[in-house]
Each structure stands twice: as structure tokens, then as C-alpha cells.
Short mmCIF file of C-alpha atoms in Angstrom, two decimals:
data_model
loop_
_atom_site.label_atom_id
_atom_site.label_comp_id
_atom_site.label_asym_id
_atom_site.label_seq_id
_atom_site.Cartn_x
_atom_site.Cartn_y
_atom_site.Cartn_z
CA MET J 865 31.27 -1.00 -47.83
CA LEU J 866 32.74 2.06 -46.16
CA ASP J 867 35.46 1.63 -43.57
CA TYR J 868 33.86 3.68 -40.87
CA SER J 869 36.82 3.34 -38.53
CA LYS J 870 38.79 5.49 -40.97
CA LEU J 871 35.99 7.97 -41.34
CA LEU J 872 35.41 8.70 -37.70
CA ASN J 873 37.25 11.43 -35.88
CA PRO J 874 40.18 9.45 -34.41
CA THR J 875 39.80 11.20 -31.06
CA VAL J 876 36.18 10.06 -30.83
CA ALA J 877 36.92 6.59 -32.20
CA SER J 878 39.62 5.96 -29.61
CA MET J 879 37.61 7.45 -26.77
CA PRO J 880 36.72 4.62 -24.36
CA PRO J 881 33.00 4.32 -23.61
CA SER J 882 32.34 5.58 -20.10
CA GLY J 883 32.77 2.92 -17.42
CA ILE J 884 29.41 3.88 -16.04
CA ARG J 885 27.74 3.13 -19.39
CA LYS J 886 29.40 -0.30 -19.51
CA PHE J 887 28.00 -1.14 -16.11
CA PHE J 888 24.53 0.16 -16.93
CA ASP J 889 24.44 -1.98 -20.08
CA LEU J 890 25.21 -5.02 -17.95
CA LEU J 891 22.47 -4.04 -15.56
CA ASP J 892 19.88 -3.61 -18.30
CA GLN J 893 20.20 -7.29 -19.20
CA MET J 894 19.17 -8.52 -15.77
CA ASP J 895 15.84 -8.89 -14.00
CA ASP J 896 14.89 -8.52 -10.34
CA VAL J 897 17.89 -6.37 -9.54
CA VAL J 898 17.63 -3.97 -6.62
CA GLY J 899 19.69 -1.09 -7.90
CA LEU J 900 21.10 1.98 -6.19
CA THR J 901 22.57 3.30 -9.39
CA VAL J 902 20.33 6.06 -10.66
CA GLY J 903 21.82 9.55 -10.70
CA GLN J 904 18.55 11.44 -10.66
CA PRO J 905 15.84 12.32 -8.15
CA ASP J 906 13.00 9.87 -7.54
CA PHE J 907 10.60 12.77 -7.06
CA VAL J 908 8.32 13.93 -9.83
CA THR J 909 8.68 17.58 -10.84
CA PRO J 910 6.32 19.54 -8.55
CA TRP J 911 2.92 19.95 -10.18
CA HIS J 912 2.87 23.76 -10.15
CA ILE J 913 6.03 23.68 -12.28
CA ARG J 914 4.68 21.06 -14.70
CA GLU J 915 1.46 23.03 -14.97
CA GLU J 916 3.26 26.14 -16.23
CA ALA J 917 4.78 24.11 -19.08
CA ILE J 918 1.36 22.71 -19.97
CA LEU J 919 -0.10 26.20 -19.84
CA SER J 920 2.61 27.47 -22.18
CA LEU J 921 1.69 24.75 -24.67
CA GLU J 922 -2.00 25.56 -24.36
CA LYS J 923 -1.20 29.17 -25.13
CA GLY J 924 0.67 28.05 -28.22
CA LYS J 925 4.13 29.04 -27.06
CA THR J 926 5.76 26.50 -29.32
CA TYR J 927 8.33 28.71 -31.03
CA TYR J 928 12.10 29.04 -30.50
CA THR J 929 13.03 31.58 -27.88
CA SER J 930 16.00 33.87 -28.34
CA ASN J 931 19.30 31.96 -28.41
CA ALA J 932 20.21 32.90 -24.86
CA GLY J 933 16.75 31.92 -23.62
CA LEU J 934 13.66 33.78 -22.38
CA MET J 935 14.69 37.06 -20.79
CA THR J 936 12.26 36.49 -17.90
CA LEU J 937 13.88 33.15 -17.15
CA ARG J 938 17.35 34.65 -17.25
CA GLU J 939 16.20 37.37 -14.84
CA GLU J 940 14.62 34.82 -12.53
CA ILE J 941 17.77 32.71 -12.53
CA CYS J 942 19.83 35.76 -11.60
CA HIS J 943 17.38 36.58 -8.76
CA TYR J 944 17.60 32.98 -7.62
CA LEU J 945 21.41 32.98 -7.64
CA LYS J 946 21.46 36.24 -5.66
CA ARG J 947 18.91 34.97 -3.16
CA ARG J 948 20.39 31.53 -2.56
CA PHE J 949 24.13 31.97 -3.11
CA ASP J 950 24.77 35.74 -3.06
CA LEU J 951 25.95 35.76 -6.69
CA THR J 952 25.43 38.72 -8.97
CA TYR J 953 25.07 38.19 -12.72
CA ASP J 954 23.63 40.31 -15.49
CA PRO J 955 20.73 38.43 -17.10
CA LEU J 956 21.30 40.15 -20.42
CA LYS J 957 25.04 39.75 -20.92
CA GLU J 958 26.17 37.10 -18.48
CA THR J 959 23.55 34.35 -18.62
CA VAL J 960 22.77 31.70 -21.25
CA ILE J 961 20.03 29.08 -20.91
CA THR J 962 21.22 25.66 -22.06
CA VAL J 963 19.89 22.17 -22.67
CA GLY J 964 20.76 20.90 -19.22
CA GLY J 965 23.94 21.44 -17.27
CA SER J 966 25.59 18.97 -19.65
CA GLU J 967 25.30 21.28 -22.62
CA ALA J 968 26.57 24.13 -20.49
CA ILE J 969 29.70 22.11 -19.61
CA ASN J 970 30.21 21.13 -23.22
CA MET J 971 29.86 24.64 -24.60
CA ALA J 972 31.97 26.17 -21.84
CA LEU J 973 34.88 23.80 -22.47
CA GLN J 974 34.59 24.18 -26.25
CA ALA J 975 34.65 27.92 -25.85
CA ILE J 976 37.92 27.98 -23.94
CA ILE J 977 39.99 24.90 -24.83
CA ALA J 978 42.46 25.18 -27.67
CA PRO J 979 44.70 22.29 -28.79
CA GLY J 980 47.36 21.58 -26.18
CA ASP J 981 45.55 23.33 -23.32
CA GLU J 982 45.52 21.44 -20.06
CA VAL J 983 42.41 21.03 -17.95
CA ILE J 984 42.85 20.02 -14.32
CA ILE J 985 40.15 17.60 -13.30
CA PRO J 986 39.87 16.48 -9.66
CA GLU J 987 38.82 12.84 -9.56
CA PRO J 988 36.71 10.86 -8.78
CA CYS J 989 34.23 12.95 -10.73
CA PHE J 990 31.39 12.87 -13.21
CA VAL J 991 32.45 11.29 -16.47
CA CYS J 992 32.16 14.04 -19.07
CA TYR J 993 34.94 16.55 -18.46
CA ALA J 994 37.91 14.57 -19.82
CA PRO J 995 36.29 13.33 -23.08
CA ILE J 996 35.02 16.81 -23.97
CA THR J 997 38.46 18.27 -23.25
CA GLU J 998 40.00 15.68 -25.57
CA VAL J 999 37.56 16.37 -28.39
CA CYS J 1000 38.61 20.01 -28.17
CA GLY J 1001 42.26 18.94 -28.53
CA GLY J 1002 42.94 19.68 -24.90
CA ILE J 1003 44.73 17.50 -22.39
CA PRO J 1004 42.86 16.31 -19.32
CA VAL J 1005 45.05 16.37 -16.22
CA PRO J 1006 43.36 14.22 -13.60
CA VAL J 1007 44.32 14.98 -10.01
CA VAL J 1008 43.53 12.71 -7.10
CA THR J 1009 41.26 13.59 -4.21
CA LYS J 1010 41.35 11.28 -1.23
CA SER J 1011 38.94 9.79 1.22
CA GLU J 1012 41.05 11.00 4.16
CA ASP J 1013 40.64 14.57 2.83
CA LYS J 1014 36.89 14.00 2.50
CA PHE J 1015 37.49 14.01 -1.26
CA LYS J 1016 38.14 17.75 -1.28
CA LEU J 1017 40.62 19.32 -3.67
CA LYS J 1018 43.67 20.35 -1.66
CA PRO J 1019 45.60 23.51 -2.63
CA GLU J 1020 48.91 21.63 -2.72
CA THR J 1021 47.47 19.04 -5.12
CA LEU J 1022 46.27 21.81 -7.39
CA LYS J 1023 49.58 23.67 -7.20
CA ALA J 1024 51.52 20.55 -8.19
CA ALA J 1025 49.34 20.03 -11.27
CA ILE J 1026 49.59 23.56 -12.66
CA THR J 1027 51.84 24.08 -15.68
CA LYS J 1028 52.28 26.88 -18.21
CA LYS J 1029 49.65 25.12 -20.33
CA THR J 1030 46.97 24.99 -17.66
CA LYS J 1031 43.85 26.66 -19.06
CA CYS J 1032 41.16 25.60 -16.67
CA LEU J 1033 40.34 23.93 -13.38
CA VAL J 1034 37.14 21.94 -13.12
CA LEU J 1035 35.43 22.24 -9.74
CA ALA J 1036 32.44 19.93 -9.41
CA TYR J 1037 31.14 20.33 -5.87
CA PRO J 1038 28.89 19.07 -4.30
CA ASN J 1039 30.44 16.09 -6.00
CA ASN J 1040 29.11 13.17 -7.96
CA PRO J 1041 30.14 10.41 -7.04
CA THR J 1042 31.69 11.12 -3.63
CA GLY J 1043 29.16 13.44 -2.00
CA ALA J 1044 32.05 15.75 -1.06
CA ILE J 1045 31.58 19.50 -0.73
CA MET J 1046 34.00 22.43 -0.69
CA THR J 1047 33.36 24.92 2.11
CA LYS J 1048 34.14 28.62 1.85
CA GLU J 1049 37.45 28.00 3.64
CA ASP J 1050 38.33 25.11 1.30
CA LEU J 1051 37.60 27.32 -1.70
CA GLU J 1052 39.58 30.24 -0.29
CA ALA J 1053 42.66 28.02 -0.17
CA ILE J 1054 42.10 27.13 -3.84
CA ALA J 1055 41.53 30.78 -4.69
CA ASP J 1056 44.89 31.66 -3.13
CA VAL J 1057 46.58 29.30 -5.58
CA LEU J 1058 44.75 30.72 -8.59
CA LYS J 1059 45.09 34.42 -7.79
CA GLY J 1060 47.46 36.13 -10.17
CA THR J 1061 47.25 33.32 -12.76
CA ASP J 1062 45.23 33.21 -16.00
CA ILE J 1063 43.59 29.95 -15.05
CA LEU J 1064 39.83 29.74 -15.51
CA ILE J 1065 37.45 27.74 -13.34
CA LEU J 1066 34.62 25.65 -14.70
CA SER J 1067 32.40 25.36 -11.62
CA ASP J 1068 29.78 22.67 -12.07
CA GLU J 1069 27.27 23.46 -9.33
CA ILE J 1070 24.39 21.27 -10.46
CA TYR J 1071 24.08 19.81 -6.91
CA ALA J 1072 24.34 23.23 -5.21
CA GLU J 1073 20.99 22.84 -3.44
CA MET J 1074 21.88 19.41 -2.14
CA THR J 1075 23.96 20.10 0.92
CA TYR J 1076 23.22 18.93 4.42
CA GLY J 1077 23.72 21.09 7.44
CA ARG J 1078 25.28 24.05 5.63
CA ARG J 1079 24.62 26.12 2.54
CA HIS J 1080 26.65 25.63 -0.61
CA CYS J 1081 29.32 28.25 -1.27
CA SER J 1082 30.04 29.10 -4.90
CA VAL J 1083 33.62 29.81 -5.84
CA ALA J 1084 32.32 32.74 -7.90
CA SER J 1085 31.25 34.46 -4.67
CA LEU J 1086 34.88 34.78 -3.51
CA PRO J 1087 36.86 37.95 -4.22
CA ASP J 1088 38.74 37.83 -7.53
CA MET J 1089 37.24 34.48 -8.50
CA ARG J 1090 34.13 35.68 -10.33
CA GLU J 1091 36.16 37.07 -13.23
CA ARG J 1092 37.65 33.65 -13.96
CA THR J 1093 34.66 31.43 -13.17
CA ILE J 1094 32.22 29.86 -15.59
CA LEU J 1095 29.33 28.80 -13.40
CA VAL J 1096 27.32 25.89 -14.76
CA SER J 1097 24.11 24.70 -13.17
CA GLY J 1098 20.59 23.62 -13.96
CA PHE J 1099 17.16 22.56 -12.85
CA SER J 1100 17.57 18.78 -13.03
CA LYS J 1101 18.55 17.97 -9.48
CA SER J 1102 17.16 20.88 -7.44
CA TYR J 1103 13.64 20.68 -8.81
CA ALA J 1104 13.60 17.04 -9.94
CA MET J 1105 13.52 18.16 -13.58
CA THR J 1106 16.06 15.84 -15.23
CA GLY J 1107 13.87 15.05 -18.23
CA TRP J 1108 13.24 18.70 -19.04
CA ARG J 1109 16.85 19.27 -20.04
CA LEU J 1110 17.18 22.77 -18.68
CA GLY J 1111 20.40 24.30 -17.46
CA TYR J 1112 22.34 27.53 -17.61
CA VAL J 1113 25.73 29.08 -17.64
CA CYS J 1114 26.67 32.33 -15.94
CA ALA J 1115 30.04 33.92 -16.66
CA PRO J 1116 31.67 37.27 -17.35
CA ARG J 1117 30.43 38.93 -20.52
CA GLU J 1118 33.32 37.99 -22.86
CA LEU J 1119 33.16 34.32 -21.89
CA CYS J 1120 29.40 34.26 -22.16
CA LYS J 1121 29.56 35.80 -25.60
CA ALA J 1122 31.75 32.95 -26.86
CA ILE J 1123 29.58 30.31 -25.23
CA LEU J 1124 26.46 31.86 -26.72
CA LYS J 1125 28.05 31.77 -30.16
CA LEU J 1126 28.58 28.00 -29.91
CA HIS J 1127 25.20 27.42 -28.32
CA GLN J 1128 23.54 29.32 -31.14
CA TYR J 1129 25.19 27.17 -33.85
CA ALA J 1130 24.72 23.86 -32.03
CA ILE J 1131 21.42 24.13 -30.21
CA MET J 1132 19.61 27.39 -31.10
CA CYS J 1133 17.77 27.46 -27.79
CA ALA J 1134 16.63 25.32 -24.88
CA PRO J 1135 13.13 23.78 -25.18
CA THR J 1136 10.57 26.55 -24.79
CA ALA J 1137 8.07 24.65 -22.60
CA SER J 1138 10.95 23.74 -20.26
CA GLN J 1139 11.93 27.39 -20.04
CA TYR J 1140 8.43 28.38 -18.94
CA ALA J 1141 8.52 25.64 -16.32
CA GLY J 1142 11.90 27.00 -15.22
CA ILE J 1143 10.45 30.45 -14.57
CA GLU J 1144 7.90 28.96 -12.19
CA ALA J 1145 10.57 26.83 -10.51
CA CYS J 1146 12.74 29.89 -9.80
CA ARG J 1147 9.81 31.96 -8.60
CA ASN J 1148 7.97 29.48 -6.41
CA GLY J 1149 10.17 26.43 -5.99
CA ASP J 1150 12.23 27.19 -2.88
CA GLU J 1151 9.82 25.30 -0.66
CA ASP J 1152 9.89 22.24 -2.91
CA ILE J 1153 13.66 22.19 -2.66
CA GLY J 1154 13.45 22.32 1.12
CA GLU J 1155 11.10 19.35 1.30
CA MET J 1156 13.17 17.24 -1.07
CA ILE J 1157 16.41 18.02 0.74
CA ALA J 1158 14.87 17.05 4.09
CA GLU J 1159 13.90 13.70 2.59
CA TYR J 1160 17.35 13.12 1.03
CA ASP J 1161 18.95 13.98 4.34
CA ARG J 1162 16.93 11.29 6.14
CA ARG J 1163 17.97 8.74 3.54
CA ARG J 1164 21.57 9.88 3.73
CA LYS J 1165 21.63 9.27 7.47
CA TYR J 1166 19.83 5.98 7.00
CA ILE J 1167 22.22 4.57 4.43
CA LEU J 1168 25.34 5.87 6.19
CA SER J 1169 24.44 4.16 9.46
CA GLY J 1170 23.30 1.05 7.55
CA LEU J 1171 26.65 0.71 5.78
CA GLN J 1172 28.56 1.38 9.00
CA ASP J 1173 26.62 -1.40 10.73
CA ILE J 1174 27.53 -3.81 7.95
CA GLY J 1175 31.12 -2.83 8.57
CA ILE J 1176 31.76 -0.93 5.36
CA PRO J 1177 33.64 2.27 6.12
CA CYS J 1178 32.64 5.46 4.37
CA PHE J 1179 33.10 9.12 4.98
CA GLU J 1180 29.92 11.06 5.67
CA PRO J 1181 28.83 12.72 2.43
CA GLU J 1182 27.79 16.34 2.88
CA GLY J 1183 26.29 16.95 -0.53
CA ALA J 1184 24.57 15.54 -3.64
CA PHE J 1185 22.68 12.24 -3.18
CA TYR J 1186 25.52 9.75 -3.34
CA ILE J 1187 27.58 7.91 -0.81
CA PHE J 1188 30.99 6.53 -1.71
CA PRO J 1189 31.92 3.63 0.59
CA ASP J 1190 35.39 2.12 0.83
CA ILE J 1191 35.16 -1.53 -0.23
CA SER J 1192 38.88 -2.21 -0.41
CA GLN J 1193 38.89 -4.44 2.68
CA TYR J 1194 37.25 -7.24 0.67
CA GLY J 1195 40.30 -7.68 -1.54
CA LEU J 1196 38.36 -7.32 -4.77
CA SER J 1197 38.73 -4.62 -7.39
CA SER J 1198 35.77 -2.22 -7.60
CA ASP J 1199 34.73 -3.84 -10.86
CA GLU J 1200 34.89 -7.35 -9.41
CA PHE J 1201 33.04 -6.32 -6.27
CA CYS J 1202 30.21 -4.65 -8.17
CA ASN J 1203 29.95 -7.38 -10.82
CA ARG J 1204 29.81 -10.13 -8.23
CA LEU J 1205 27.34 -8.18 -6.10
CA LEU J 1206 25.21 -7.86 -9.21
CA TYR J 1207 25.40 -11.50 -10.30
CA GLU J 1208 25.47 -13.20 -6.91
CA SER J 1209 23.15 -10.98 -4.90
CA LYS J 1210 21.25 -9.06 -7.57
CA CYS J 1211 22.12 -5.67 -6.16
CA ALA J 1212 23.58 -2.94 -8.33
CA ILE J 1213 25.97 -0.19 -7.28
CA VAL J 1214 28.45 1.55 -9.56
CA PRO J 1215 32.20 0.75 -9.40
CA GLY J 1216 34.22 3.74 -8.22
CA THR J 1217 36.58 3.35 -11.17
CA ALA J 1218 33.81 4.56 -13.48
CA PHE J 1219 34.66 8.01 -12.09
CA GLY J 1220 38.41 7.92 -12.49
CA LYS J 1221 41.29 5.56 -11.69
CA CYS J 1222 41.48 6.78 -8.10
CA GLY J 1223 37.94 5.51 -7.57
CA GLU J 1224 39.49 2.06 -7.22
CA GLY J 1225 38.49 0.51 -3.91
CA PHE J 1226 35.23 2.47 -3.79
CA ALA J 1227 31.70 2.22 -5.13
CA ARG J 1228 29.02 4.82 -5.75
CA ILE J 1229 25.68 4.30 -4.10
CA SER J 1230 22.80 6.61 -4.95
CA TYR J 1231 20.19 7.23 -2.27
CA ALA J 1232 17.63 8.76 -4.60
CA TYR J 1233 15.36 5.88 -3.62
CA SER J 1234 12.71 5.13 -1.00
CA VAL J 1235 13.85 3.88 2.39
CA LYS J 1236 12.14 0.56 1.64
CA HIS J 1237 14.18 0.15 -1.50
CA ILE J 1238 17.40 1.17 0.25
CA THR J 1239 16.67 -1.31 3.06
CA GLN J 1240 16.28 -4.14 0.56
CA ALA J 1241 19.54 -3.20 -1.15
CA LEU J 1242 21.41 -2.96 2.16
CA GLU J 1243 20.21 -6.46 3.07
CA ARG J 1244 21.57 -7.79 -0.20
CA ILE J 1245 24.88 -6.01 0.28
CA GLU J 1246 25.15 -7.41 3.80
CA ASP J 1247 24.39 -10.97 2.61
CA PHE J 1248 26.99 -10.59 -0.13
CA VAL J 1249 29.86 -9.29 1.99
CA LYS J 1250 29.21 -11.94 4.67
CA LYS J 1251 30.00 -14.59 2.06
CA LEU J 1252 33.28 -12.96 1.02
CA MET B 661 6.68 20.14 14.09
CA ASP B 662 8.35 16.84 14.77
CA ASN B 663 9.82 15.13 11.70
CA LEU B 664 8.99 11.77 13.22
CA LEU B 665 5.26 12.46 12.88
CA LYS B 666 5.60 13.58 9.31
CA ILE B 667 7.55 10.48 8.33
CA LEU B 668 5.17 8.13 10.15
CA GLU B 669 2.15 9.82 8.59
CA ASP B 670 3.54 8.86 5.19
CA ASP B 671 4.60 5.35 6.10
CA ALA B 672 3.54 3.65 9.33
CA THR B 673 5.42 0.46 8.48
CA LEU B 674 8.85 1.98 9.18
CA THR B 675 10.37 0.26 12.19
CA PRO B 676 11.77 2.17 15.17
CA GLU B 677 15.20 0.98 14.01
CA GLN B 678 14.71 2.50 10.55
CA LEU B 679 13.30 5.71 12.00
CA ALA B 680 16.24 5.99 14.36
CA ARG B 681 18.65 5.74 11.44
CA MET B 682 16.74 8.28 9.35
CA LEU B 683 16.60 10.81 12.16
CA ASP B 684 19.98 10.05 13.68
CA LYS B 685 18.44 9.25 17.08
CA ASP B 686 18.49 6.36 19.55
CA ILE B 687 16.03 3.56 18.94
CA ALA B 688 14.97 3.80 22.58
CA GLN B 689 14.24 7.50 22.11
CA ILE B 690 12.13 6.80 19.02
CA ARG B 691 10.16 4.11 20.85
CA GLU B 692 9.60 6.51 23.73
CA ASP B 693 8.47 9.32 21.41
CA ILE B 694 5.99 7.07 19.62
CA LYS B 695 4.64 5.77 22.91
CA ASN B 696 4.13 9.33 24.15
CA TYR B 697 2.40 10.39 20.96
CA GLU B 698 0.06 7.43 21.29
CA LYS B 699 -0.62 8.18 24.94
CA GLU B 700 -1.33 11.84 24.25
CA GLY B 701 -3.62 10.90 21.39
CA VAL B 702 -1.46 12.68 18.82
CA ILE B 703 -1.07 9.39 17.00
CA VAL B 704 -4.59 8.00 17.00
CA GLY B 705 -4.19 4.84 14.93
CA TYR B 706 -2.52 2.93 12.11
CA LYS B 707 -4.31 1.61 9.03
CA THR B 708 -3.54 0.12 5.65
CA LEU B 709 -4.80 1.68 2.42
CA VAL B 710 -6.44 -1.08 0.40
CA ASP B 711 -7.67 -0.78 -3.15
CA TRP B 712 -10.72 -3.00 -2.75
CA ASP B 713 -11.59 -2.58 -6.41
CA LYS B 714 -8.74 -4.96 -7.13
CA THR B 715 -10.34 -7.66 -4.94
CA ASP B 716 -13.67 -9.49 -5.17
CA ARG B 717 -15.03 -7.72 -2.11
CA GLU B 718 -18.37 -6.08 -2.78
CA TYR B 719 -18.66 -2.68 -1.21
CA VAL B 720 -19.83 0.87 -1.79
CA THR B 721 -18.80 4.13 -0.23
CA ALA B 722 -21.14 7.08 0.18
CA MET B 723 -20.74 10.63 1.32
CA ILE B 724 -23.79 11.99 3.08
CA GLU B 725 -24.47 15.64 3.67
CA VAL B 726 -26.36 15.98 6.91
CA LYS B 727 -28.20 19.09 8.08
CA THR B 728 -29.08 19.36 11.76
CA THR B 729 -30.53 21.64 14.36
CA PRO B 730 -27.61 22.37 16.70
CA GLN B 731 -28.33 22.22 20.41
CA ARG B 732 -27.96 25.16 22.76
CA ASP B 733 -25.30 23.68 25.08
CA ASP B 734 -23.61 20.98 23.03
CA GLY B 735 -23.65 22.49 19.55
CA PHE B 736 -23.07 19.66 17.11
CA ASP B 737 -21.06 17.41 19.41
CA LYS B 738 -23.95 15.39 20.85
CA ILE B 739 -25.42 14.78 17.41
CA ALA B 740 -22.02 13.81 16.04
CA GLU B 741 -21.56 11.40 18.92
CA ARG B 742 -24.83 9.70 18.11
CA ILE B 743 -23.77 9.33 14.49
CA TYR B 744 -20.18 8.15 14.86
CA GLN B 745 -21.21 5.26 17.10
CA TYR B 746 -22.50 3.37 14.06
CA PRO B 747 -19.77 1.04 12.77
CA GLU B 748 -20.90 1.78 9.21
CA VAL B 749 -19.66 5.38 9.66
CA LYS B 750 -16.01 5.49 8.56
CA SER B 751 -15.44 9.23 8.81
CA LEU B 752 -17.34 12.16 10.22
CA TYR B 753 -16.54 15.82 9.78
CA LEU B 754 -18.21 19.02 10.92
CA MET B 755 -18.34 21.29 7.91
CA SER B 756 -18.64 24.95 7.10
CA GLY B 757 -20.98 25.92 4.28
CA GLY B 758 -24.28 24.53 3.07
CA TYR B 759 -24.62 21.61 5.45
CA ASP B 760 -23.36 20.62 8.90
CA LEU B 761 -21.98 17.11 9.01
CA CYS B 762 -20.22 15.12 6.34
CA VAL B 763 -20.68 11.43 6.98
CA ILE B 764 -18.68 8.86 5.03
CA ILE B 765 -20.07 5.40 5.24
CA GLU B 766 -19.28 2.03 3.75
CA GLY B 767 -21.69 -0.79 3.04
CA ARG B 768 -21.88 -3.91 0.93
CA THR B 769 -24.51 -2.62 -1.50
CA MET B 770 -26.23 0.63 -2.39
CA LYS B 771 -29.40 -0.82 -0.91
CA GLU B 772 -27.68 -1.42 2.37
CA VAL B 773 -26.40 2.15 2.45
CA ALA B 774 -29.78 3.56 1.49
CA TYR B 775 -31.37 1.52 4.24
CA PHE B 776 -28.86 2.81 6.77
CA VAL B 777 -29.53 6.42 5.80
CA ALA B 778 -33.28 6.07 5.85
CA GLN B 779 -33.59 3.95 8.97
CA LYS B 780 -30.71 5.11 11.12
CA LEU B 781 -29.17 8.37 10.10
CA ALA B 782 -32.28 10.28 9.11
CA THR B 783 -34.00 9.28 12.33
CA VAL B 784 -31.28 10.55 14.64
CA GLU B 785 -32.75 13.29 16.78
CA HIS B 786 -32.10 16.86 15.47
CA VAL B 787 -31.12 15.61 11.99
CA THR B 788 -33.27 17.63 9.65
CA SER B 789 -32.17 16.38 6.24
CA THR B 790 -29.72 14.13 4.43
CA ALA B 791 -28.35 14.01 0.86
CA THR B 792 -26.51 10.87 -0.19
CA HIS B 793 -23.75 10.82 -2.81
CA PHE B 794 -22.28 7.49 -3.85
CA VAL B 795 -18.59 7.25 -4.66
CA LEU B 796 -18.13 5.90 -8.17
CA ARG B 797 -14.39 5.66 -8.21
CA LYS B 798 -11.52 6.41 -5.86
CA TYR B 799 -8.62 8.13 -7.62
CA LYS B 800 -6.61 9.32 -4.66
CA ASP B 801 -6.93 8.84 -0.93
CA LYS B 802 -4.67 10.07 1.90
CA GLY B 803 -2.24 11.37 -0.74
CA VAL B 804 -1.94 7.99 -2.44
CA LEU B 805 -3.00 7.30 -6.03
CA TYR B 806 -5.29 4.34 -6.64
CA GLY B 807 -5.25 2.10 -9.67
CA ILE B 808 -1.88 3.23 -10.98
CA PRO B 809 0.97 1.03 -9.78
CA GLU B 810 4.17 2.98 -9.33
CA MET B 811 7.04 2.02 -11.62
CA ASP B 812 10.59 3.26 -11.54
CA GLU B 813 11.11 4.32 -15.12
CA ARG B 814 14.17 6.45 -14.50
CA GLY B 815 16.97 5.86 -16.98
CA ASN B 816 20.49 5.10 -15.88
CA CYS B 817 22.18 8.08 -17.43
CA ASN B 818 24.90 9.47 -15.23
#
């Protein structure tokens, strides 16, 4: 019998499973739970987009594409980025189509992190940045964002975390799990800190379309920031295309070249049918986005006022489809609160600590659900906190 | 266009309280808006979509193409008025194209529907011909799919 523990990469073996996974496993064992846990749209991909994928299959387009992806798709993505966020990228040299935003993050970090490099990661945040950094031999440097700052990264926090070893700053706004955004002014303050350094930015803008009341501003659109930014995004959230696994990375030529090299060895290319669907999404999907955002916005308002009425404070999220209420007043840890809510009232929300230590005292609630479903969950939360 | 109407068109069961939260408005304002829409005839009614195939109720639906001779002063309105008075008539549309009026009726049996067409509809003054098509199966109505219960199959992934 082999001793697998000795065979595994020690970094991977000692990597703790994500807190979010632990909670989801718990959830999977229970029935009749009203959950607000899912991190993906409840819409189905618009039919005109699905149809293009079907059409591509009917036409027999079942081959690999080029490693970087279909040229037409890369062009359409660049048009889209120009149209929606005033970003200019070269489809030929500065764009790579990936298997979801997740692959883009993975390849980008692998391309830049050498052993000993530090990566500054504002928390709470999505779970993948630190483990990938570690696998590359890098050192994750979590920095805290606070509720009173609307969970934005403050320039002074960033400045304090920078060392000679800092290779990269992760900016993931609009943010999962907090719903925070960074405005142009917020980003300008960050840019001031980074100007004149060699620090790169990994900007995960997968929720870019999901902002309420104002348009998303990409850090790459600021002067001097484009040259150091690896922009990562995808189709999952904007077009309700999570299952298609289609994302992309846009970055200056030299960075893109390195990412493409890794992508080519690991993945070859993104699924071809998904790429054809992506072309249609870029060309004719703006209206779909508008309709979905209007619906999310109604739910956002609904759940915010619902939580406030229960007496649970939370800052008003301005992006993504999560709300991150402060549950510290109940004297329970986030884990305890969410576990007891699950077992005693059969309602599931994700403990804030799944997204970093500073998520303690908070919980993530997804509003990618119908108002009826949200209402039911709010009732259960209210019943539960009344008993505490 | 008012968002309130769009939301209510999709789901009439939402309470004024829920609508107020969704639209960030006062409940009193929502109540007032709905009342006004009802008074102005913008909101004309509320119904429930029922999949009767899942019950033991016997019923058939038919779509009848009706050709008429329009009248000099009233056009099709007078004829339509005569037709929509029948409780069997569930919907009535004036159409462009090969016929004039599209009449949707419901009855317990095909015989009952056939009887209605022959005895009532076809004899309405200025109706010149009818063609009856029975509905065999309802797949989708008012934007809602029939027969396929919705399940949340989304994975907890991130």
C-alpha cells in the first residue's frame, strides 16, 4: 500500500479545504433547506446565445480552436471591453480565451509568481487567490478591508502591506462576498500608491456588469495602470453562462505571451461550442445584461430592507449579487451562527470566515434567487434570531 | 414604462409590502399606484395559470378562425361584442391576415365546442365562415412552461 501522504505535493497536502466547501458539504446532507448560498445566476443563458452553440455543433465545429481562442471571439471581447468599460486591447496579442475566469486567475498567477514572491490579497474575498499563490511558492499577504470602509481597499492599508517582495496586488471588485465596489476615485488612490513600483495588478472583474446605480470602472482604464494590470473576466455572471466555462484574460503583450504558454500546455483551448456562444453574447447580449441587472437590483433592495427590518445591520452592497450582513451582535461566531441557522431553522447562508479571517462576524447571502425564495429565507432568519 | 407593471405582470401574488421593498418605495405609494392602474383600466385583472392536465377536470380548448363581413360604421367591433359576450369565449383577438377574428374557447368536450361553434358562433350575424382547431397540448402560456416543474439544479461551487 502506497503512503499517499508522502507522495502528494506537501503544499497541496497541507492546504486546508476551502471553508466554503466544508459548509456546502454539510448543506448537501440536509433536506428541505432554504438556501441563499449559490454563487451563480438563477437565470438560464439567453436562448439566442444557447442557439449559436447548438448551431456550431450542427455545423460540425467540434475541433480545437487555436490556443488563444477563436479570433472572432477575441475581437468581439475587445469591442465589448471598449464599448462597456473604455478599455483598449489588441485581440491578437493581448487577449487569451480561458476555461472560465478561474482558469484565467490560475494561469495569470502561475505566470508571474516565483518562489518567495508576495501577493497582496484584500479580504474578505473569493477563495482561490491564496491557495494558487502558495502552489506557485508565493506568499499570500492578506490585508483587511472593513465594513466601515464599505469593504474597499484603502491606500494606506495597501501601502502598509507592500514590501520589497511584493509581486502583485489582487483587486477583485465588484467583490464576492461583500458586494463592495471600487469607484474611479477609490482606484485612483490605489494607483497613486502603485505608480513608480514594479507591482502588478491581477484585476478580477468577473462581476463588472453587476453594479447598481453606476458603471464599473476598471483599474486598467486609469493612466499608467494598464501596463501593470492583468484583467481577468468571463461570461459566467454577466450572461448567466456559468456552466459553459468561458472566460478571458487581457494584459500587455509580454504578460499575455507567458499566460498563453501555460494555457497551451494545461488546457489547449476553451470549449469550442462555448466560444461560439460567447461571440453571440458579445454581439447581441447587452440587452440581456440590462434585464438581469434590473432584476438583481430589485432583489438587492428587497433583501437589504428585509434584513434591516429584522435588525441585522449591513452596508448597502453596490455590486455583484451578494449581501454581507454583520451578525456579530448575536454573540456567536460566524460558523456557529450559520451552523445553528442551518440545523435549527433550515436556512443556509455562508459564514463570512469562508472568505478570510476578517469575515468573522459576517455572513454571505446570495440574492441570485426569486423574491419568493428570498422571502421564505428571510422569515427563517427572523425566526432564528428572535430565539437567540 | 413603470417597473411596477412589469413586475406585477410576471407575478401578481407579490404583496404591496414586497413590491415596496423591491422598488424602494413607500407601501402607501405602491397601493396608490396599483389602485390608479386598476381605475384607469391599465391593470384589467388577475388570474392564476392552472395546468388542468394535472387534474381530473375534463376540458378542451379550441382556437377558431372566424371570417366576417365588417360593417360600414362599426368595423369589427359590433361583431366582436356579440362574440365575446359568450362565457365560453376565453379570448378574442382581431387579426391581420387570412381571417378576421381569433376566438379561443373552452368547453368540457369536443362535442360541446363543436355544438357551440355550429349553433352560436356560426350563426352570429355577419360571420361568414369558421374553422375550428383543437388544442392538443399546452406547452407554454403567458411565458410560463407547462408540464415541466422547475428545479434548482445549480451546484454550490463558489
